[in-house]
Each structure stands twice: as C-alpha cells, then as structure tokens.
Coordinates of C-alpha atoms in Angstrom, one line a residue:
M213 CA 92.3 -57.3 90.7
P214 CA 92.1 -53.2 91.0
R215 CA 88.5 -53.0 89.6
L216 CA 87.0 -55.1 92.3
L217 CA 88.8 -53.4 95.1
L218 CA 87.1 -50.2 93.6
I219 CA 83.6 -51.7 93.6
A220 CA 84.3 -52.7 97.5
L221 CA 85.4 -49.4 98.0
A222 CA 82.0 -48.1 96.6
S223 CA 79.8 -50.6 97.9
W224 CA 81.2 -49.8 101.6
T225 CA 80.9 -45.8 101.0
L226 CA 77.3 -46.0 100.1
L227 CA 76.4 -48.6 103.1
T228 CA 78.4 -46.2 105.6
G229 CA 77.1 -43.1 104.3
C230 CA 80.5 -41.9 103.4
S231 CA 80.9 -39.5 100.4
G232 CA 84.2 -37.9 100.9
A233 CA 82.5 -34.7 99.5
G234 CA 81.7 -33.5 102.9
T235 CA 83.7 -31.6 105.4
G236 CA 86.2 -34.2 106.6
S237 CA 84.4 -34.4 110.1
S238 CA 83.4 -37.8 111.2
G239 CA 80.4 -36.9 113.5
P240 CA 76.9 -37.8 112.7
P241 CA 75.3 -36.4 109.6
L242 CA 73.0 -33.6 109.4
R243 CA 70.0 -35.5 108.7
Q244 CA 70.4 -37.7 111.5
S245 CA 71.0 -35.3 114.1
A246 CA 67.8 -33.2 112.8
T247 CA 65.5 -36.5 112.9
M248 CA 66.6 -36.8 116.4
Y249 CA 66.0 -33.7 117.8
N250 CA 62.5 -33.8 116.0
E251 CA 61.8 -37.2 117.3
M252 CA 62.1 -35.9 120.7
L253 CA 59.8 -33.1 120.4
R254 CA 57.3 -35.1 118.5
W255 CA 57.5 -37.9 121.5
G256 CA 56.7 -35.3 124.3
T257 CA 60.7 -35.7 125.4
P258 CA 62.1 -32.3 124.4
M259 CA 64.8 -31.8 126.9
G260 CA 66.1 -35.0 125.3
G261 CA 67.0 -33.0 122.2
M262 CA 69.2 -30.5 124.5
E263 CA 72.3 -32.3 123.3
Y264 CA 71.4 -31.0 119.5
V265 CA 70.9 -27.3 120.9
A266 CA 73.4 -24.9 120.5
P267 CA 74.8 -23.6 124.1
E268 CA 74.1 -20.1 123.3
A269 CA 70.6 -21.0 122.4
R270 CA 69.3 -23.4 125.3
D271 CA 67.6 -20.5 127.3
G272 CA 65.5 -19.8 124.5
F273 CA 64.7 -23.7 123.8
I274 CA 64.0 -23.9 127.3
Q275 CA 61.7 -21.1 127.2
A276 CA 60.0 -22.6 124.0
V277 CA 59.5 -25.8 125.5
Q278 CA 57.9 -24.8 128.9
E279 CA 55.3 -22.5 126.6
G280 CA 54.9 -25.4 124.2
A281 CA 54.3 -27.9 126.4
A282 CA 51.8 -25.8 128.6
R283 CA 49.7 -25.2 125.4
A284 CA 50.2 -27.9 123.1
R285 CA 50.5 -31.6 122.0
I286 CA 52.4 -32.5 118.9
L287 CA 50.6 -35.3 116.6
E288 CA 53.2 -35.5 113.9
I289 CA 56.6 -33.7 112.8
E290 CA 58.0 -34.2 109.5
I291 CA 61.3 -32.9 107.8
Q292 CA 60.2 -31.5 104.7
A293 CA 63.4 -30.1 103.2
V294 CA 67.1 -29.5 104.0
R295 CA 69.1 -26.6 102.6
M296 CA 73.1 -26.7 103.0
G297 CA 74.9 -23.2 103.7
P298 CA 77.7 -22.8 100.6
K299 CA 80.3 -24.1 102.4
G300 CA 78.9 -27.5 103.7
D301 CA 78.8 -26.3 107.7
T302 CA 75.4 -24.4 107.9
A303 CA 72.0 -25.6 106.8
E304 CA 68.1 -24.8 106.8
V305 CA 66.0 -27.5 107.9
F306 CA 62.4 -27.2 107.2
V307 CA 60.0 -28.6 109.5
T308 CA 56.0 -29.4 109.2
I309 CA 54.8 -29.8 112.8
L310 CA 50.9 -31.2 113.3
W311 CA 49.8 -30.3 116.7
T312 CA 46.5 -29.5 118.9
A313 CA 46.2 -26.9 121.4
G314 CA 45.1 -27.3 124.8
D315 CA 42.5 -29.8 125.1
S316 CA 41.1 -28.9 121.2
I317 CA 40.5 -31.7 118.7
T318 CA 41.4 -29.0 116.3
T319 CA 44.7 -29.4 114.5
V320 CA 46.9 -26.9 113.6
T321 CA 49.8 -27.1 110.8
S322 CA 53.2 -25.0 111.3
V323 CA 56.0 -24.9 109.4
Q324 CA 59.4 -24.0 111.0
R325 CA 62.8 -23.3 109.9
Q326 CA 65.5 -24.6 112.1
T327 CA 69.0 -23.0 111.7
W328 CA 71.9 -25.6 112.2
K329 CA 75.3 -24.8 111.9
R330 CA 78.5 -27.7 112.3
T331 CA 80.5 -26.8 115.3
E332 CA 83.6 -29.4 115.6
K333 CA 82.2 -32.5 114.7
L334 CA 78.5 -32.0 115.7
W335 CA 75.6 -30.6 114.0
R336 CA 73.5 -28.4 116.4
I337 CA 70.6 -26.2 116.1
H338 CA 71.0 -22.8 116.8
E339 CA 67.2 -21.1 116.0
A340 CA 63.6 -22.3 115.3
S341 CA 61.7 -19.9 113.7
P342 CA 58.2 -19.8 112.0
A343 CA 58.1 -20.1 108.0
G344 CA 54.8 -18.6 106.9
E345 CA 52.2 -17.5 108.9
G346 CA 49.6 -18.8 111.4
P347 CA 50.4 -20.1 115.0
T348 CA 53.5 -21.6 115.8
I349 CA 55.0 -23.8 118.5
F350 CA 58.4 -24.5 120.1
T351 CA 60.0 -21.2 118.2
W352 CA 62.8 -19.1 119.5

C-alpha cells in the first residue's frame, strides 16, 4: 500500500509541476510568466504584459513599447534558454525576436536577455537588454 501511495504522489507531482525543489512559493512558474509576457509582445498587445513587469521598470517598459510599436512589427518570439540564478529567485531568459521595421519586408532577428526576479509569489521582468550586436526592439 505505501508503494502505491508513493507512485500516486509522484504522478501528481509530475502532472501539477510541483517538484518540491523550488523556493516554496505557490505562484506561477517562471516559464509560464515569461511565456505569457512574450506572447503579449508577439501578438501586438504589449500592455497586456504589464502585470509581469516590475513596478520600478514600468516607465522604461512603456517607453520601449511606444518606440517599438511605432517602428516595427513582431513576427515571432521564441524563448531560447532559461538560466536560473544560484538561489532560484532570479533568472535570465534569452529570447529570439523576428521582426520587420516599418513597412519593410526584410526580417530582422534580435536576441534579448530578460532579467527576471521572483518577488513574493510572482516572477517579474526587471530588464530587457540586447544580447549581441545589431538592431534591437523592446529593450530597456
């Protein structure tokens, strides 16, 4: 009987994404928050991602949105890598953004480094900076 209970608990852990190795908070995981934030940028509703932006970074985010929306159209965003900090409460998320400038049909690829931090139960983005050289979009 204890073996069956252990198998059931392991199955529940895999299905719910609870590993027990995290920081003990019950908020959404980093991957989910980063995906939702980047999907808002991708589908042209960047202000919908404001809930994932740290309060102290919101002015920079809003300015980046205004500049980016005026000069570019995002075609695709893909999370390439997630690097967790040593304590599990910070992370870098590397994102590839495929976009066009203005009315151009030429595509541009940018790589962005997003700095995320867990505050209370939520993951929030604190900075989006270029990773590499070349044109960038939605960085602050």
